[in-house]
Short mmCIF file of C-alpha atoms and ligand atoms in Angstrom, two decimals:
data_model
loop_
_atom_site.label_atom_id
_atom_site.label_comp_id
_atom_site.label_asym_id
_atom_site.label_seq_id
_atom_site.Cartn_x
_atom_site.Cartn_y
_atom_site.Cartn_z
CA MET A 1 -101.89 14.79 -95.79
CA ARG A 2 -101.89 15.00 -91.68
CA ILE A 3 -104.09 17.57 -89.99
CA LEU A 4 -103.61 18.80 -86.22
CA ILE A 5 -107.00 20.17 -84.91
CA ALA A 6 -107.06 22.13 -81.75
CA ASN A 7 -109.30 25.00 -80.18
CA ASP A 8 -109.86 27.17 -77.11
CA ASP A 9 -113.47 26.67 -76.22
CA GLY A 10 -112.61 22.87 -75.14
CA TYR A 11 -112.98 19.59 -76.53
CA LEU A 12 -116.69 19.21 -75.66
CA ALA A 13 -117.49 22.46 -77.72
CA PRO A 14 -119.72 22.30 -80.95
CA GLY A 15 -117.00 24.13 -82.96
CA ILE A 16 -114.23 21.76 -82.84
CA ALA A 17 -116.70 18.74 -83.62
CA VAL A 18 -117.91 20.16 -86.71
CA LEU A 19 -114.20 21.10 -88.05
CA VAL A 20 -113.24 17.70 -87.56
CA GLN A 21 -116.35 16.40 -89.21
CA ALA A 22 -115.53 18.91 -92.01
CA CYS A 23 -111.89 17.70 -92.58
CA GLN A 24 -112.97 14.24 -93.57
CA GLY A 25 -111.71 12.80 -96.29
CA LEU A 26 -108.80 15.23 -96.56
CA GLY A 27 -106.15 13.21 -94.72
CA GLU A 28 -105.28 11.85 -91.59
CA ILE A 29 -106.61 13.87 -88.54
CA ASP A 30 -105.31 13.96 -84.91
CA VAL A 31 -107.49 16.30 -82.35
CA VAL A 32 -105.76 17.35 -79.29
CA ALA A 33 -107.89 20.23 -77.37
CA PRO A 34 -108.32 21.47 -73.98
CA GLU A 35 -110.12 19.80 -71.42
CA SER A 36 -112.07 22.92 -70.34
CA ASN A 37 -112.94 26.26 -71.73
CA ALA A 38 -109.57 28.23 -72.35
CA SER A 39 -110.83 31.25 -74.12
CA GLY A 40 -108.43 34.38 -73.81
CA THR A 41 -105.53 32.39 -72.75
CA SER A 42 -103.29 33.69 -75.64
CA ASN A 43 -100.10 32.03 -76.14
CA ALA A 44 -99.81 30.57 -72.40
CA LEU A 45 -97.89 27.45 -71.74
CA THR A 46 -98.21 25.50 -68.57
CA LEU A 47 -94.96 25.24 -66.83
CA ASN A 48 -95.37 25.00 -63.22
CA ARG A 49 -97.08 21.33 -63.23
CA PRO A 50 -97.23 18.49 -65.61
CA LEU A 51 -99.79 18.00 -68.09
CA SER A 52 -102.01 14.92 -68.36
CA VAL A 53 -103.57 13.63 -71.62
CA PHE A 54 -106.83 11.41 -72.05
CA VAL A 55 -108.59 10.10 -74.83
CA ALA A 56 -112.18 10.82 -75.00
CA ASP A 57 -114.72 7.89 -75.70
CA ALA A 58 -118.19 9.56 -76.06
CA ALA A 59 -119.52 9.60 -79.48
CA ALA A 60 -119.24 13.24 -80.54
CA GLN A 61 -115.38 13.23 -79.57
CA ARG A 62 -114.46 9.69 -79.84
CA GLY A 63 -110.40 9.84 -79.97
CA PHE A 64 -109.93 13.20 -79.22
CA ARG A 65 -106.85 13.69 -77.13
CA VAL A 66 -107.57 16.07 -74.45
CA VAL A 67 -105.04 18.20 -72.28
CA ASN A 68 -105.43 19.69 -69.11
CA GLY A 69 -103.91 23.00 -70.37
CA THR A 70 -103.95 25.54 -72.46
CA PRO A 71 -104.60 25.75 -76.52
CA SER A 72 -100.87 26.25 -77.06
CA ASP A 73 -100.03 23.20 -74.59
CA CYS A 74 -102.22 21.30 -76.73
CA VAL A 75 -100.40 21.83 -80.01
CA HIS A 76 -97.00 21.99 -78.13
CA VAL A 77 -97.44 18.65 -76.40
CA ALA A 78 -98.80 17.13 -80.04
CA LEU A 79 -95.97 18.34 -81.89
CA THR A 80 -93.14 17.66 -79.32
CA GLY A 81 -93.89 14.21 -78.25
CA LEU A 82 -97.75 13.08 -78.58
CA LEU A 83 -97.95 12.96 -82.51
CA SER A 84 -95.80 9.94 -84.10
CA GLN A 85 -95.67 12.23 -87.26
CA ARG A 86 -95.41 15.93 -88.12
CA PRO A 87 -98.70 17.48 -89.13
CA ASP A 88 -98.52 19.24 -92.59
CA LEU A 89 -101.29 21.87 -91.41
CA VAL A 90 -102.44 22.97 -88.16
CA ILE A 91 -106.10 24.33 -87.56
CA SER A 92 -108.07 25.78 -84.51
CA GLY A 93 -111.62 26.24 -83.85
CA ILE A 94 -114.27 26.97 -84.81
CA ASN A 95 -114.37 29.58 -82.30
CA ASN A 96 -117.29 30.55 -80.69
CA GLY A 97 -117.15 34.52 -81.47
CA ALA A 98 -114.79 36.86 -83.45
CA ASN A 99 -111.16 36.90 -83.35
CA MET A 100 -110.78 40.23 -85.04
CA GLY A 101 -108.26 43.29 -84.61
CA ASP A 102 -106.60 43.35 -81.05
CA ASP A 103 -108.46 40.05 -80.12
CA THR A 104 -105.83 38.09 -81.79
CA LEU A 105 -103.30 38.80 -79.20
CA TYR A 106 -105.41 37.44 -76.49
CA SER A 107 -107.16 34.48 -78.45
CA GLY A 108 -106.35 30.92 -77.60
CA THR A 109 -107.72 30.21 -80.93
CA VAL A 110 -105.10 32.10 -82.62
CA ALA A 111 -102.70 30.93 -80.47
CA ALA A 112 -103.15 27.55 -80.95
CA ALA A 113 -102.93 28.05 -84.70
CA MET A 114 -99.72 30.32 -84.03
CA GLU A 115 -98.26 27.46 -82.13
CA GLY A 116 -97.99 25.34 -85.15
CA TYR A 117 -96.80 28.29 -87.11
CA LEU A 118 -93.84 28.88 -84.69
CA PHE A 119 -93.07 24.99 -85.60
CA GLY A 120 -93.00 25.91 -88.97
CA ILE A 121 -96.09 24.55 -90.08
CA PRO A 122 -98.72 26.44 -91.78
CA ALA A 123 -101.72 26.93 -89.95
CA ILE A 124 -105.52 28.60 -89.68
CA ALA A 125 -107.62 29.81 -87.05
CA PHE A 126 -111.47 29.73 -87.52
CA SER A 127 -114.01 31.70 -85.92
CA GLN A 128 -117.57 32.25 -86.37
CA VAL A 129 -118.09 36.14 -85.72
CA ASP A 130 -121.30 35.94 -83.56
CA LYS A 131 -121.40 33.75 -80.20
CA GLY A 132 -123.78 31.30 -79.88
CA TRP A 133 -122.85 28.49 -82.70
CA ARG A 134 -125.66 29.93 -85.42
CA HIS A 135 -125.32 28.40 -88.35
CA LEU A 136 -122.21 26.48 -87.39
CA ASP A 137 -122.62 24.03 -90.21
CA ALA A 138 -122.00 26.59 -92.77
CA ALA A 139 -119.35 27.77 -90.94
CA ALA A 140 -117.74 24.39 -91.18
CA LEU A 141 -118.29 24.16 -94.98
CA THR A 142 -116.57 27.34 -95.28
CA ALA A 143 -113.50 26.17 -93.55
CA ARG A 144 -113.59 23.04 -95.59
CA ALA A 145 -113.27 25.33 -98.74
CA ILE A 146 -110.66 27.51 -97.49
CA ILE A 147 -108.72 24.40 -96.39
CA GLU A 148 -109.48 22.51 -99.57
CA ARG A 149 -107.78 25.94 -101.62
CA VAL A 150 -104.47 25.88 -99.71
CA LEU A 151 -103.95 22.13 -99.83
CA PRO A 152 -101.95 22.29 -103.00
CA ALA A 153 -99.69 24.81 -101.31
CA LEU A 154 -99.31 22.68 -98.54
CA GLN A 155 -97.61 19.89 -100.90
CA GLN A 156 -94.52 22.36 -101.67
CA ARG A 157 -93.45 22.64 -98.09
CA ALA A 158 -92.42 26.04 -98.34
CA ALA A 159 -92.33 28.47 -95.48
CA PRO A 160 -95.05 28.37 -93.02
CA TRP A 161 -97.95 30.99 -92.98
CA LEU A 162 -100.41 31.75 -90.46
CA LEU A 163 -104.23 32.59 -91.63
CA ASN A 164 -107.14 34.09 -89.24
CA VAL A 165 -110.62 33.44 -90.72
CA ASN A 166 -113.60 34.97 -89.34
CA ILE A 167 -117.25 33.69 -90.73
CA PRO A 168 -120.07 35.40 -90.41
CA ASN A 169 -122.99 33.43 -88.72
CA ARG A 170 -125.28 33.11 -91.64
CA ALA A 171 -126.87 29.99 -93.80
CA ASP A 172 -124.95 30.85 -96.84
CA ALA A 173 -121.75 31.65 -95.36
CA ALA A 174 -119.89 28.94 -97.60
CA ALA A 175 -121.14 31.17 -100.80
CA LEU A 176 -120.07 34.41 -99.23
CA PRO A 177 -117.36 36.39 -101.11
CA ARG A 178 -113.94 35.40 -99.11
CA VAL A 179 -111.78 38.60 -98.86
CA VAL A 180 -108.00 39.05 -97.55
CA THR A 181 -108.05 41.76 -94.97
CA ARG A 182 -105.60 43.39 -92.18
CA LEU A 183 -106.38 43.33 -88.52
CA GLY A 184 -108.53 46.34 -87.67
CA ARG A 185 -108.16 47.76 -84.14
CA ARG A 186 -110.34 47.81 -81.02
CA HIS A 187 -111.10 50.83 -78.81
CA ALA A 188 -109.32 49.72 -75.10
CA SER A 189 -111.68 47.43 -73.41
CA GLU A 190 -114.65 48.45 -71.07
CA PRO A 191 -114.06 49.06 -67.38
CA VAL A 192 -113.80 46.01 -65.22
CA ILE A 193 -116.85 45.37 -63.34
CA ARG A 194 -116.75 45.41 -59.42
CA GLN A 195 -118.66 43.12 -57.28
CA ILE A 196 -118.91 42.03 -53.59
CA ASN A 197 -118.61 38.13 -52.88
CA PRO A 198 -120.61 36.50 -50.42
CA ARG A 199 -117.36 36.89 -47.90
CA GLY A 200 -118.15 40.70 -48.54
CA GLU A 201 -114.72 41.02 -50.48
CA ALA A 202 -114.66 43.00 -53.79
CA ILE A 203 -114.02 41.00 -56.95
CA TYR A 204 -113.65 41.95 -60.46
CA TRP A 205 -114.77 40.96 -63.99
CA ILE A 206 -112.71 41.79 -66.79
CA GLY A 207 -115.16 44.05 -68.96
CA PRO A 208 -115.95 43.23 -72.45
CA ALA A 209 -113.69 44.02 -75.26
CA GLY A 210 -113.95 47.49 -76.98
CA SER A 211 -115.81 47.96 -80.23
CA ALA A 212 -114.10 48.49 -83.35
CA ARG A 213 -112.18 51.64 -83.56
CA GLU A 214 -110.11 51.32 -86.95
CA ALA A 215 -112.56 49.47 -89.12
CA GLY A 216 -111.90 50.99 -92.09
CA ASP A 217 -112.31 49.48 -95.70
CA GLY A 218 -109.76 46.37 -95.84
CA THR A 219 -110.14 45.59 -92.38
CA ASP A 220 -111.46 42.53 -90.89
CA PHE A 221 -114.19 44.39 -89.27
CA HIS A 222 -114.92 45.92 -92.27
CA ALA A 223 -115.26 42.71 -94.42
CA VAL A 224 -117.62 40.78 -92.02
CA GLY A 225 -119.53 44.04 -91.60
CA GLN A 226 -120.22 43.78 -95.61
CA GLY A 227 -121.27 40.07 -95.05
CA GLN A 228 -117.72 38.57 -96.33
CA VAL A 229 -115.84 36.16 -94.51
CA SER A 230 -112.60 37.71 -93.58
CA ILE A 231 -109.23 36.04 -94.04
CA THR A 232 -105.95 37.79 -92.63
CA PRO A 233 -102.44 36.49 -92.80
CA LEU A 234 -100.74 36.81 -89.61
CA GLN A 235 -96.97 37.38 -88.84
CA VAL A 236 -95.27 37.16 -85.59
CA ASP A 237 -92.79 39.86 -85.19
CA LEU A 238 -93.22 42.67 -82.42
CA THR A 239 -90.31 44.58 -83.50
CA ASP A 240 -91.18 48.17 -84.07
CA HIS A 241 -89.09 48.61 -87.01
CA GLY A 242 -90.02 52.17 -88.07
CA ALA A 243 -88.92 53.05 -84.59
CA LEU A 244 -85.64 51.41 -84.67
CA ALA A 245 -83.49 54.54 -85.87
CA SER A 246 -85.17 56.90 -83.28
CA TRP A 247 -84.66 54.54 -80.46
CA GLN A 248 -80.89 53.94 -81.64
CA ALA A 249 -80.54 57.80 -81.40
CA ARG A 250 -82.18 58.39 -77.99
CA LEU A 251 -81.04 55.34 -76.08
CA ALA A 252 -77.92 53.26 -77.48
CA ALA A 253 -74.82 54.32 -75.88
CA ALA A 254 -72.13 55.73 -78.14
MN1 MN B 1 -113.18 30.27 -77.75
#
């Protein structure tokens, strides 16, 4: 068993350190992570400059390979040249904060896992619901338990899959019910925050994400609100299948 671990909070983040710890004994582990925090970079690849890789030496990150790029860069470079063998599983996280509903489109944590999935490798993104790393050890135990449950499926080398896991920040996280959910939806994000910089120019901060809009029974938002670990299987197909016929009728030339 070979496991590739990445994240979007950067190689120094506590979340990736505990995830690496949690995987000890499961197989060969490679860590390839961004040099700095790359949250919200989605599936971006760096195409306008080369990427550098260095190996971290400090105790908590010893052996981590560090890329001056995005989460997707990390997994992409790992799979296309850095690793001598193809991993059986790609995992990402543990992220500092939830990745639910529409967050998954912007998330670098989900994107790192998705990059593995796009290369045909089963992948899991792990996030803690609240920022601040509270009860991170319990989240790591939860991640370990979920990974152990999918290990038998990995032996079969079947079609790849992609799971998005959100873990409540609780000391008993590993004992919480784990439920399979669909993504909810968020309201549009809050307005930008306009400020004036020291040179008198207007600057804009992207506002916080919107609150949950579709958070009914069966959604990821609902599950974590009930104190459950949410596990959403994701797919990558942006086609609006339901609208194909109507667009064909309206736009396609005879
Ligand atoms: Mn992040």
